[in-house]
mmCIF file of C-alpha atoms in Angstrom:
data_model
loop_
_atom_site.group_PDB
_atom_site.id
_atom_site.type_symbol
_atom_site.label_atom_id
_atom_site.label_comp_id
_atom_site.label_asym_id
_atom_site.label_seq_id
_atom_site.Cartn_x
_atom_site.Cartn_y
_atom_site.Cartn_z
ATOM 1 C CA ARG A 12 -12.322 32.295 -17.084
ATOM 2 C CA LEU A 13 -15.811 31.765 -18.414
ATOM 3 C CA PHE A 14 -16.941 35.096 -17.086
ATOM 4 C CA SER A 15 -13.775 37.014 -18.042
ATOM 5 C CA ARG A 16 -13.306 39.155 -21.126
ATOM 6 C CA ASN A 17 -11.398 36.347 -22.930
ATOM 7 C CA GLY A 18 -13.907 33.585 -22.009
ATOM 8 C CA GLY A 19 -16.270 32.351 -24.708
ATOM 9 C CA ARG A 20 -17.816 29.414 -26.510
ATOM 10 C CA ALA A 21 -14.659 27.377 -26.166
ATOM 11 C CA GLU A 22 -14.918 27.362 -22.414
ATOM 12 C CA VAL A 23 -18.617 26.367 -22.569
ATOM 13 C CA PHE A 24 -17.818 23.611 -24.894
ATOM 14 C CA LEU A 25 -14.951 22.390 -22.539
ATOM 15 C CA LEU A 26 -17.264 22.574 -19.659
ATOM 16 C CA ALA A 27 -19.891 20.447 -21.457
ATOM 17 C CA CYS A 28 -17.115 17.786 -22.239
ATOM 18 C CA CYS A 29 -16.095 17.731 -18.519
ATOM 19 C CA GLN A 30 -19.806 17.274 -17.561
ATOM 20 C CA ILE A 31 -20.207 14.395 -19.990
ATOM 21 C CA SER A 32 -17.086 12.676 -18.706
ATOM 22 C CA ALA A 33 -18.198 13.026 -15.099
ATOM 23 C CA ILE A 34 -21.646 11.576 -15.943
ATOM 24 C CA GLY A 35 -20.033 8.754 -17.894
ATOM 25 C CA LEU A 36 -17.397 7.825 -15.357
ATOM 26 C CA SER A 37 -19.766 6.947 -12.541
ATOM 27 C CA ASN A 38 -23.301 7.196 -11.355
ATOM 28 C CA PHE A 39 -22.043 9.528 -8.619
ATOM 29 C CA GLY A 40 -20.493 11.855 -11.194
ATOM 30 C CA MET A 41 -23.960 12.609 -12.553
ATOM 31 C CA LEU A 42 -24.650 14.478 -9.342
ATOM 32 C CA MET A 43 -21.247 15.841 -8.502
ATOM 33 C CA GLY A 44 -20.481 17.185 -11.988
ATOM 34 C CA PRO A 45 -23.520 19.577 -12.020
ATOM 35 C CA LEU A 46 -22.982 20.387 -8.322
ATOM 36 C CA ALA A 47 -19.301 21.433 -9.010
ATOM 37 C CA THR A 48 -20.402 23.489 -12.043
ATOM 38 C CA VAL A 49 -23.135 25.246 -10.110
ATOM 39 C CA GLY A 50 -20.611 25.986 -7.224
ATOM 40 C CA ALA A 51 -18.016 27.392 -9.712
ATOM 41 C CA TRP A 52 -20.783 29.455 -11.257
ATOM 42 C CA LEU A 53 -22.031 30.857 -8.022
ATOM 43 C CA SER A 54 -18.551 31.702 -6.740
ATOM 44 C CA ASN A 55 -17.881 33.868 -9.795
ATOM 45 C CA LEU A 56 -21.096 35.818 -9.901
ATOM 46 C CA PRO A 57 -19.520 38.850 -7.978
ATOM 47 C CA VAL A 58 -16.926 39.302 -10.713
ATOM 48 C CA ALA A 59 -19.127 38.496 -13.684
ATOM 49 C CA ARG A 60 -19.041 41.109 -16.417
ATOM 50 C CA ASP A 61 -22.158 42.794 -17.746
ATOM 51 C CA ASP A 62 -21.749 41.084 -21.065
ATOM 52 C CA ALA A 63 -21.492 37.671 -19.570
ATOM 53 C CA ARG A 64 -25.331 37.063 -19.424
ATOM 54 C CA TRP A 65 -25.268 34.507 -22.261
ATOM 55 C CA LYS A 66 -22.286 32.830 -20.735
ATOM 56 C CA SER A 67 -24.200 32.425 -17.432
ATOM 57 C CA VAL A 68 -27.141 30.872 -19.246
ATOM 58 C CA GLY A 69 -24.800 28.583 -21.207
ATOM 59 C CA CYS A 70 -22.959 27.466 -18.099
ATOM 60 C CA LEU A 71 -26.145 26.533 -16.330
ATOM 61 C CA ALA A 72 -27.602 24.869 -19.456
ATOM 62 C CA VAL A 73 -24.608 22.522 -19.457
ATOM 63 C CA THR A 74 -25.644 21.209 -16.013
ATOM 64 C CA MET A 75 -28.957 20.050 -17.566
ATOM 65 C CA LEU A 76 -27.067 17.290 -19.377
ATOM 66 C CA ALA A 77 -27.491 15.085 -16.241
ATOM 67 C CA VAL A 78 -31.242 15.656 -15.943
ATOM 68 C CA PRO A 79 -32.374 12.935 -18.420
ATOM 69 C CA TYR A 80 -30.133 10.317 -16.866
ATOM 70 C CA LEU A 81 -31.152 11.294 -13.287
ATOM 71 C CA THR A 82 -34.806 10.980 -14.460
ATOM 72 C CA ILE A 83 -34.303 7.549 -16.048
ATOM 73 C CA VAL A 84 -32.373 6.242 -12.898
ATOM 74 C CA ALA A 85 -35.184 7.581 -10.558
ATOM 75 C CA LEU A 86 -37.953 5.819 -12.696
ATOM 76 C CA GLN A 87 -36.067 2.507 -13.034
ATOM 77 C CA SER A 88 -35.002 2.192 -9.429
ATOM 78 C CA GLY A 89 -38.478 1.885 -8.020
ATOM 79 C CA GLY A 90 -37.994 -1.799 -6.930
ATOM 80 C CA SER A 91 -34.227 -1.534 -6.104
ATOM 81 C CA PRO A 92 -33.012 -3.068 -2.890
ATOM 82 C CA LEU A 93 -31.136 0.133 -2.306
ATOM 83 C CA ARG A 94 -34.412 1.826 -1.402
ATOM 84 C CA ASN A 95 -34.687 -0.596 1.614
ATOM 85 C CA PHE A 96 -31.804 1.196 3.464
ATOM 86 C CA PRO A 97 -32.897 3.774 5.946
ATOM 87 C CA ASN A 98 -32.341 7.387 5.154
ATOM 88 C CA GLU A 99 -29.656 9.115 7.184
ATOM 89 C CA ALA A 100 -30.491 12.250 9.065
ATOM 90 C CA PRO A 101 -28.548 15.354 8.021
ATOM 91 C CA GLU A 102 -27.073 15.775 11.539
ATOM 92 C CA ASP A 103 -25.857 12.116 11.441
ATOM 93 C CA VAL A 104 -24.136 12.733 8.019
ATOM 94 C CA TRP A 105 -22.493 15.846 9.480
ATOM 95 C CA ARG A 106 -20.980 13.940 12.358
ATOM 96 C CA THR A 107 -20.122 10.970 10.164
ATOM 97 C CA VAL A 108 -18.054 13.012 7.684
ATOM 98 C CA PHE A 109 -16.584 15.644 10.016
ATOM 99 C CA GLY A 110 -16.286 13.636 13.230
ATOM 100 C CA SER A 111 -18.019 13.967 16.552
ATOM 101 C CA ARG A 112 -15.192 16.175 17.863
ATOM 102 C CA GLN A 113 -13.838 17.940 14.747
ATOM 103 C CA GLN A 114 -17.261 19.070 13.790
ATOM 104 C CA TYR A 115 -16.914 22.065 16.188
ATOM 105 C CA TRP A 116 -13.717 23.200 14.521
ATOM 106 C CA VAL A 117 -15.214 22.837 11.057
ATOM 107 C CA GLY A 118 -18.392 24.740 12.007
ATOM 108 C CA LEU A 119 -16.312 27.470 13.590
ATOM 109 C CA MET A 120 -14.177 27.949 10.539
ATOM 110 C CA LEU A 121 -16.984 27.823 8.037
ATOM 111 C CA LEU A 122 -18.872 30.543 9.885
ATOM 112 C CA ALA A 123 -15.907 32.683 10.864
ATOM 113 C CA GLY A 124 -14.173 32.972 7.477
ATOM 114 C CA PRO A 125 -16.951 34.638 5.510
ATOM 115 C CA LEU A 126 -17.902 36.860 8.489
ATOM 116 C CA LEU A 127 -14.446 38.235 9.205
ATOM 117 C CA THR A 128 -12.769 38.753 5.765
ATOM 118 C CA ARG A 129 -12.727 42.236 4.294
ATOM 119 C CA ASP A 130 -12.660 41.118 0.662
ATOM 120 C CA THR A 131 -16.274 41.157 -0.689
ATOM 121 C CA VAL A 132 -15.648 38.604 -3.471
ATOM 122 C CA LEU A 133 -13.744 36.276 -1.041
ATOM 123 C CA ARG A 134 -16.516 36.666 1.555
ATOM 124 C CA TRP A 135 -19.039 35.413 -1.090
ATOM 125 C CA ARG A 136 -16.828 32.489 -2.102
ATOM 126 C CA LEU A 137 -16.249 31.401 1.523
ATOM 127 C CA ALA A 138 -19.995 31.613 2.161
ATOM 128 C CA LEU A 139 -20.752 29.121 -0.494
ATOM 129 C CA PRO A 140 -19.898 26.010 1.530
ATOM 130 C CA VAL A 141 -22.366 27.166 4.176
ATOM 131 C CA LEU A 142 -25.084 27.933 1.606
ATOM 132 C CA LEU A 143 -24.602 24.670 -0.265
ATOM 133 C CA LEU A 144 -23.915 22.369 2.683
ATOM 134 C CA LEU A 145 -26.634 23.711 4.971
ATOM 135 C CA GLY A 146 -29.066 25.104 2.339
ATOM 136 C CA VAL A 147 -29.024 22.163 -0.011
ATOM 137 C CA TYR A 148 -26.984 19.044 0.957
ATOM 138 C CA LEU A 149 -27.921 18.848 4.668
ATOM 139 C CA ASN A 150 -31.168 20.653 4.428
ATOM 140 C CA PRO A 151 -33.609 18.665 6.499
ATOM 141 C CA TRP A 152 -36.484 19.355 4.029
ATOM 142 C CA LEU A 153 -34.399 18.203 1.028
ATOM 143 C CA ALA A 154 -32.284 15.482 2.626
ATOM 144 C CA GLY A 155 -34.941 12.747 2.246
ATOM 145 C CA PHE A 156 -35.499 13.609 -1.459
ATOM 146 C CA ILE A 157 -31.756 13.715 -2.232
ATOM 147 C CA SER A 158 -31.178 10.398 -0.370
ATOM 148 C CA GLU A 159 -33.972 8.470 -1.970
ATOM 149 C CA TYR A 160 -34.146 9.696 -5.587
ATOM 150 C CA VAL A 161 -30.604 11.165 -6.206
ATOM 151 C CA THR A 162 -27.878 9.438 -4.414
ATOM 152 C CA THR A 163 -29.724 6.385 -2.845
ATOM 153 C CA PRO A 164 -29.531 6.116 0.954
ATOM 154 C CA PRO A 165 -26.270 4.158 1.247
ATOM 155 C CA VAL A 166 -24.204 6.926 -0.367
ATOM 156 C CA TYR A 167 -25.970 10.017 0.791
ATOM 157 C CA TRP A 168 -23.082 10.977 3.020
ATOM 158 C CA ARG A 169 -20.719 10.964 0.084
ATOM 159 C CA VAL A 170 -22.256 14.247 -1.195
ATOM 160 C CA VAL A 171 -20.747 16.018 1.758
ATOM 161 C CA TRP A 172 -17.679 13.924 1.781
ATOM 162 C CA SER A 173 -16.828 14.797 -1.796
ATOM 163 C CA PHE A 174 -17.127 18.556 -1.239
ATOM 164 C CA PRO A 175 -13.738 20.370 -0.874
ATOM 165 C CA VAL A 176 -14.379 21.577 2.542
ATOM 166 C CA LEU A 177 -10.658 21.466 3.635
ATOM 167 C CA ILE A 178 -9.786 24.158 0.921
ATOM 168 C CA PHE A 179 -12.429 26.486 2.313
ATOM 169 C CA LEU A 180 -11.268 25.863 5.866
ATOM 170 C CA GLY A 181 -7.688 26.605 5.039
ATOM 171 C CA VAL A 182 -8.701 29.952 3.430
ATOM 172 C CA SER A 183 -11.012 30.693 6.342
ATOM 173 C CA LEU A 184 -8.198 30.107 8.892
ATOM 174 C CA THR A 185 -5.976 32.552 7.048
ATOM 175 C CA GLU A 186 -8.680 35.176 7.031
ATOM 176 C CA VAL A 187 -9.346 34.659 10.723
ATOM 177 C CA LEU A 188 -5.651 35.063 11.529
ATOM 178 C CA ARG A 189 -5.524 38.313 9.497
ATOM 179 C CA TRP A 190 -8.517 39.643 11.345
ATOM 180 C CA MET A 191 -6.885 38.976 14.662
ATOM 181 C CA ARG A 192 -3.850 40.885 13.685
ATOM 182 C CA ARG A 193 -5.768 43.920 12.677
ATOM 183 C CA GLU A 194 -8.569 43.770 15.193
ATOM 184 C CA ARG A 195 -8.152 46.453 17.973
ATOM 185 C CA SER A 196 -10.610 45.008 20.472
ATOM 186 C CA ARG A 197 -8.692 42.670 22.741
ATOM 187 C CA ALA A 198 -11.931 41.206 24.127
ATOM 188 C CA ALA A 199 -13.058 40.171 20.609
ATOM 189 C CA ARG A 200 -9.625 38.631 19.846
ATOM 190 C CA ALA A 201 -9.610 36.809 23.108
ATOM 191 C CA ILE A 202 -13.062 35.334 22.633
ATOM 192 C CA LEU A 203 -12.381 34.031 19.123
ATOM 193 C CA GLY A 204 -8.866 32.794 20.201
ATOM 194 C CA LEU A 205 -10.277 30.918 23.187
ATOM 195 C CA ALA A 206 -12.944 29.321 20.925
ATOM 196 C CA MET A 207 -10.258 28.165 18.497
ATOM 197 C CA VAL A 208 -8.056 26.895 21.287
ATOM 198 C CA PHE A 209 -10.940 24.914 22.927
ATOM 199 C CA ALA A 210 -12.085 23.437 19.610
ATOM 200 C CA THR A 211 -8.508 22.382 18.902
ATOM 201 C CA ILE A 212 -7.987 20.782 22.330
ATOM 202 C CA HIS A 213 -11.302 18.942 21.998
ATOM 203 C CA ALA A 214 -10.509 17.592 18.537
ATOM 204 C CA LEU A 215 -6.790 16.848 19.039
ATOM 205 C CA PRO A 216 -7.064 13.432 20.841
ATOM 206 C CA MET A 217 -9.073 12.028 17.878
ATOM 207 C CA HIS A 218 -6.386 12.979 15.147
ATOM 208 C CA THR A 219 -5.967 10.378 12.391
ATOM 209 C CA LEU A 220 -2.511 9.386 13.228
ATOM 210 C CA ARG A 221 -3.230 8.451 16.815
ATOM 211 C CA SER A 222 -1.810 5.005 17.906
ATOM 212 C CA SER A 223 -5.215 3.450 18.543
ATOM 213 C CA ASN A 224 -6.294 4.201 14.933
ATOM 214 C CA ILE A 225 -3.098 3.098 13.387
ATOM 215 C CA ASN A 226 -2.804 -0.121 15.235
ATOM 216 C CA VAL A 227 -6.216 -1.212 13.965
ATOM 217 C CA TYR A 228 -5.197 -0.887 10.387
ATOM 218 C CA ALA A 229 -1.402 -1.692 10.729
ATOM 219 C CA LEU A 230 -0.952 -1.953 7.018
ATOM 220 C CA GLY A 231 -1.795 1.752 6.529
ATOM 221 C CA ALA A 232 -3.018 3.127 3.192
ATOM 222 C CA VAL A 233 -1.632 0.102 1.186
ATOM 223 C CA TRP A 234 -4.492 -2.171 2.322
ATOM 224 C CA LYS A 235 -6.458 -0.492 5.072
ATOM 225 C CA VAL A 236 -7.382 -3.848 6.487
ATOM 226 C CA PRO A 237 -6.381 -5.636 9.691
ATOM 227 C CA ALA A 238 -3.156 -7.531 9.096
ATOM 228 C CA GLN A 239 -4.654 -10.849 10.395
ATOM 229 C CA HIS A 240 -7.353 -10.711 7.790
ATOM 230 C CA LEU A 241 -4.688 -10.287 5.023
ATOM 231 C CA ASP A 242 -2.717 -13.273 6.367
ATOM 232 C CA VAL A 243 -5.821 -15.462 6.239
ATOM 233 C CA ALA A 244 -6.768 -14.340 2.873
ATOM 234 C CA ARG A 245 -3.303 -15.043 1.447
ATOM 235 C CA THR A 246 -3.275 -18.465 3.078
ATOM 236 C CA ALA A 247 -6.681 -19.306 1.616
ATOM 237 C CA ILE A 248 -5.630 -18.239 -1.905
ATOM 238 C CA GLY A 249 -2.453 -20.341 -1.644
ATOM 239 C CA LEU A 250 -4.360 -23.393 -0.412
ATOM 240 C CA SER A 251 -7.061 -23.148 -3.074
ATOM 241 C CA GLU A 252 -4.548 -23.573 -5.802
ATOM 242 C CA GLY A 253 -6.907 -22.236 -8.403
ATOM 243 C CA ARG A 254 -9.413 -25.070 -8.226
ATOM 244 C CA GLY A 255 -13.096 -24.709 -7.488
ATOM 245 C CA ARG A 256 -14.704 -21.828 -5.684
ATOM 246 C CA LEU A 257 -13.983 -20.254 -2.330
ATOM 247 C CA LEU A 258 -16.459 -19.419 0.374
ATOM 248 C CA ALA A 259 -15.402 -17.178 3.350
ATOM 249 C CA PRO A 260 -16.850 -14.680 5.786
ATOM 250 C CA ASP A 261 -17.321 -11.070 4.622
ATOM 251 C CA GLU A 262 -14.143 -9.761 6.288
ATOM 252 C CA ILE A 263 -11.971 -12.317 4.442
ATOM 253 C CA SER A 264 -13.716 -12.650 1.122
ATOM 254 C CA GLY A 265 -13.646 -8.878 0.796
ATOM 255 C CA VAL A 266 -9.833 -8.893 1.140
ATOM 256 C CA ILE A 267 -9.529 -11.872 -1.245
ATOM 257 C CA SER A 268 -11.432 -9.966 -3.942
ATOM 258 C CA ARG A 269 -8.773 -7.241 -3.929
ATOM 259 C CA PHE A 270 -6.053 -9.575 -5.280
ATOM 260 C CA GLU A 271 -5.512 -9.471 -9.001
ATOM 261 C CA GLN A 272 -5.455 -13.219 -9.151
ATOM 262 C CA HIS A 273 -7.749 -15.118 -6.776
ATOM 263 C CA PRO A 274 -10.300 -18.039 -6.815
ATOM 264 C CA VAL A 275 -13.849 -17.536 -7.831
ATOM 265 C CA LEU A 276 -15.677 -16.297 -4.729
ATOM 266 C CA ILE A 277 -19.169 -17.380 -3.921
ATOM 267 C CA GLN A 278 -19.683 -13.947 -2.373
ATOM 268 C CA THR A 279 -17.801 -10.836 -1.254
ATOM 269 C CA ARG A 280 -20.292 -9.128 1.021
ATOM 270 C CA TYR A 281 -23.366 -10.470 2.796
ATOM 271 C CA GLY A 282 -25.255 -7.304 1.987
ATOM 272 C CA TYR A 283 -24.561 -7.525 -1.758
ATOM 273 C CA LEU A 284 -26.675 -10.536 -2.361
ATOM 274 C CA ASP A 285 -29.960 -8.689 -2.171
ATOM 275 C CA LEU A 286 -28.556 -6.082 -4.558
ATOM 276 C CA MET A 287 -27.755 -8.915 -6.994
ATOM 277 C CA ARG A 288 -31.090 -10.726 -6.575
ATOM 278 C CA PRO A 289 -32.868 -9.206 -9.576
ATOM 279 C CA GLY A 290 -30.081 -10.376 -11.858
ATOM 280 C CA ILE A 291 -29.521 -13.952 -10.776
ATOM 281 C CA GLU A 292 -31.645 -17.044 -10.795
ATOM 282 C CA LYS A 293 -33.924 -17.808 -7.847
ATOM 283 C CA ARG A 294 -32.132 -21.094 -7.125
ATOM 284 C CA GLN A 295 -28.663 -19.464 -7.169
ATOM 285 C CA TYR A 296 -30.005 -16.743 -4.781
ATOM 286 C CA THR A 297 -31.361 -19.489 -2.517
ATOM 287 C CA LEU A 298 -28.084 -21.499 -2.448
ATOM 288 C CA ARG A 299 -25.916 -18.446 -1.751
ATOM 289 C CA ARG A 300 -28.262 -17.190 0.993
ATOM 290 C CA LEU A 301 -28.154 -20.560 2.703
ATOM 291 C CA LEU A 302 -24.321 -20.643 2.726
ATOM 292 C CA MET A 303 -23.954 -17.018 3.736
ATOM 293 C CA ASP A 304 -26.320 -17.554 6.677
ATOM 294 C CA PHE A 305 -24.325 -20.634 7.578
ATOM 295 C CA LEU A 306 -21.111 -18.662 7.855
ATOM 296 C CA LYS A 307 -22.809 -15.706 9.553
ATOM 297 C CA GLU A 308 -24.456 -17.857 12.174
ATOM 298 C CA ARG A 309 -21.371 -20.055 12.593
ATOM 299 C CA GLY A 310 -23.358 -23.190 12.074
ATOM 300 C CA ALA A 311 -26.953 -24.215 11.563
ATOM 301 C CA ASP A 312 -29.557 -26.485 13.152
ATOM 302 C CA ASP A 313 -30.450 -28.099 9.899
ATOM 303 C CA LEU A 314 -27.319 -28.815 7.752
ATOM 304 C CA SER A 315 -28.854 -30.962 4.981
ATOM 305 C CA GLY A 316 -29.481 -27.936 2.671
ATOM 306 C CA VAL A 317 -25.976 -26.607 3.379
ATOM 307 C CA GLY A 318 -24.292 -29.733 2.122
ATOM 308 C CA GLU A 319 -26.267 -29.641 -0.996
ATOM 309 C CA ALA A 320 -25.476 -25.884 -1.459
ATOM 310 C CA LEU A 321 -21.703 -26.540 -0.998
ATOM 311 C CA ARG A 322 -21.744 -29.309 -3.710
ATOM 312 C CA ALA A 323 -24.016 -27.389 -6.137
ATOM 313 C CA LEU A 324 -21.897 -24.180 -6.070
ATOM 314 C CA GLY A 325 -18.590 -26.202 -6.237
ATOM 315 C CA VAL A 326 -16.995 -24.895 -3.025
ATOM 316 C CA SER A 327 -13.550 -26.503 -2.790
ATOM 317 C CA THR A 328 -12.102 -24.087 -0.250
ATOM 318 C CA LEU A 329 -14.070 -23.044 2.840
ATOM 319 C CA VAL A 330 -13.009 -20.492 5.444
ATOM 320 C CA THR A 331 -14.886 -20.530 8.727
ATOM 321 C CA HIS A 332 -14.479 -18.931 12.085
ATOM 322 C CA ASP A 333 -12.701 -21.264 14.534
ATOM 323 C CA LEU A 334 -15.032 -24.297 15.088
ATOM 324 C CA SER A 335 -12.838 -25.948 17.709
ATOM 325 C CA GLY A 336 -15.578 -25.408 20.263
ATOM 326 C CA ASN A 337 -18.129 -27.145 17.920
ATOM 327 C CA PRO A 338 -16.650 -30.655 17.393
ATOM 328 C CA SER A 339 -20.043 -31.959 15.864
ATOM 329 C CA LEU A 340 -19.840 -29.301 13.179
ATOM 330 C CA MET A 341 -16.285 -30.123 12.449
ATOM 331 C CA SER A 342 -17.211 -33.782 12.098
ATOM 332 C CA TRP A 343 -20.061 -32.906 9.775
ATOM 333 C CA LEU A 344 -17.688 -30.907 7.430
ATOM 334 C CA GLN A 345 -15.430 -33.999 7.325
ATOM 335 C CA THR A 346 -18.383 -36.136 6.324
ATOM 336 C CA GLN A 347 -18.922 -33.672 3.412
ATOM 337 C CA GLY A 348 -15.444 -34.308 2.126
ATOM 338 C CA TYR A 349 -13.577 -31.385 3.744
ATOM 339 C CA ARG A 350 -10.271 -31.558 5.490
ATOM 340 C CA LEU A 351 -8.924 -28.971 7.872
ATOM 341 C CA HIS A 352 -5.779 -27.416 6.445
ATOM 342 C CA VAL A 353 -4.857 -24.724 8.875
ATOM 343 C CA SER A 354 -6.087 -22.662 11.778
ATOM 344 C CA GLN A 355 -5.011 -19.109 11.759
ATOM 345 C CA HIS A 356 -5.968 -15.920 13.584
ATOM 346 C CA GLY A 357 -9.268 -17.309 14.743
ATOM 347 C CA TYR A 358 -10.199 -18.791 11.419
ATOM 348 C CA GLN A 359 -10.066 -22.298 9.992
ATOM 349 C CA ILE A 360 -9.322 -23.059 6.320
ATOM 350 C CA TRP A 361 -10.910 -26.282 4.964
ATOM 351 C CA GLY A 362 -10.205 -27.994 1.512
ATOM 352 C CA ARG A 363 -12.382 -30.502 -0.142
ATOM 353 C CA ALA A 364 -10.556 -33.731 -0.965
ATOM 354 C CA GLU A 365 -10.390 -34.422 -4.801
#
């Protein structure tokens, strides 16, 4: 509408408001807001009117709203632990997002759609995903810069994940089927048809609703966690009775944190502690690191510091992996004032006696 006869300053103002909202809602929005705007701008270039030059300039100027924020974040993140994560290679991101099998179907549709459609404007719009994905997002010469200075390495893949590829694939499939109906060459139709059939057969065994995938996450979209972990989390919350703090392995503490009402957690993820390090005291970091290593290693050779950390951080409920094969460690926990409440799904839940 911005490039149409009726489009004007109101549309530019609305676009600016959307950009500000995207930037304000999340750090990721500061990237996706401008990218979405540029994508919409590029897709409408073939239908832009001659008198829409100032509108084009205004549209692109709106994307500059994120530049100061991006610059500040880049300058202030020099010592961030996020920089310690390795950069993902573009080909790894492609397989991570589209799947090691589905990637062939996705690639076929992304290329076939713009090549086979007769509509010039539609061909340009279907070519945009290829231009943006391969020319910018997954460009091996730009990937390192985007990963390190724009998205940070841990979320580089989300740039591709957030792009509406499914919409373009659906339109491309429609154009491919139209081409096959009007194409006179049987050989050409047979080659493309066989390519589509082979890509489908290759990808079909790895569909999302396969039983091996559903059984792992039996709770579906409600929780998307193993049912056993949810059972242990609920039991730990019930036994804690709202007193003191709770310490548990990552897979359990992460589920507990999703409840609206839950005990105060010592940690939710092992990897988060280094991210929090600049904002917490050195002693707090040391105590938490000691306890998290204790859980991860399922014990420790020197337990003197662990006992002090448990008392200093006020851990009243402790979830460990099953320690029945380590009676000396179980005895040590009892000397620290903990009593075994229940064993469940390969975990043990301990409570400190008041």
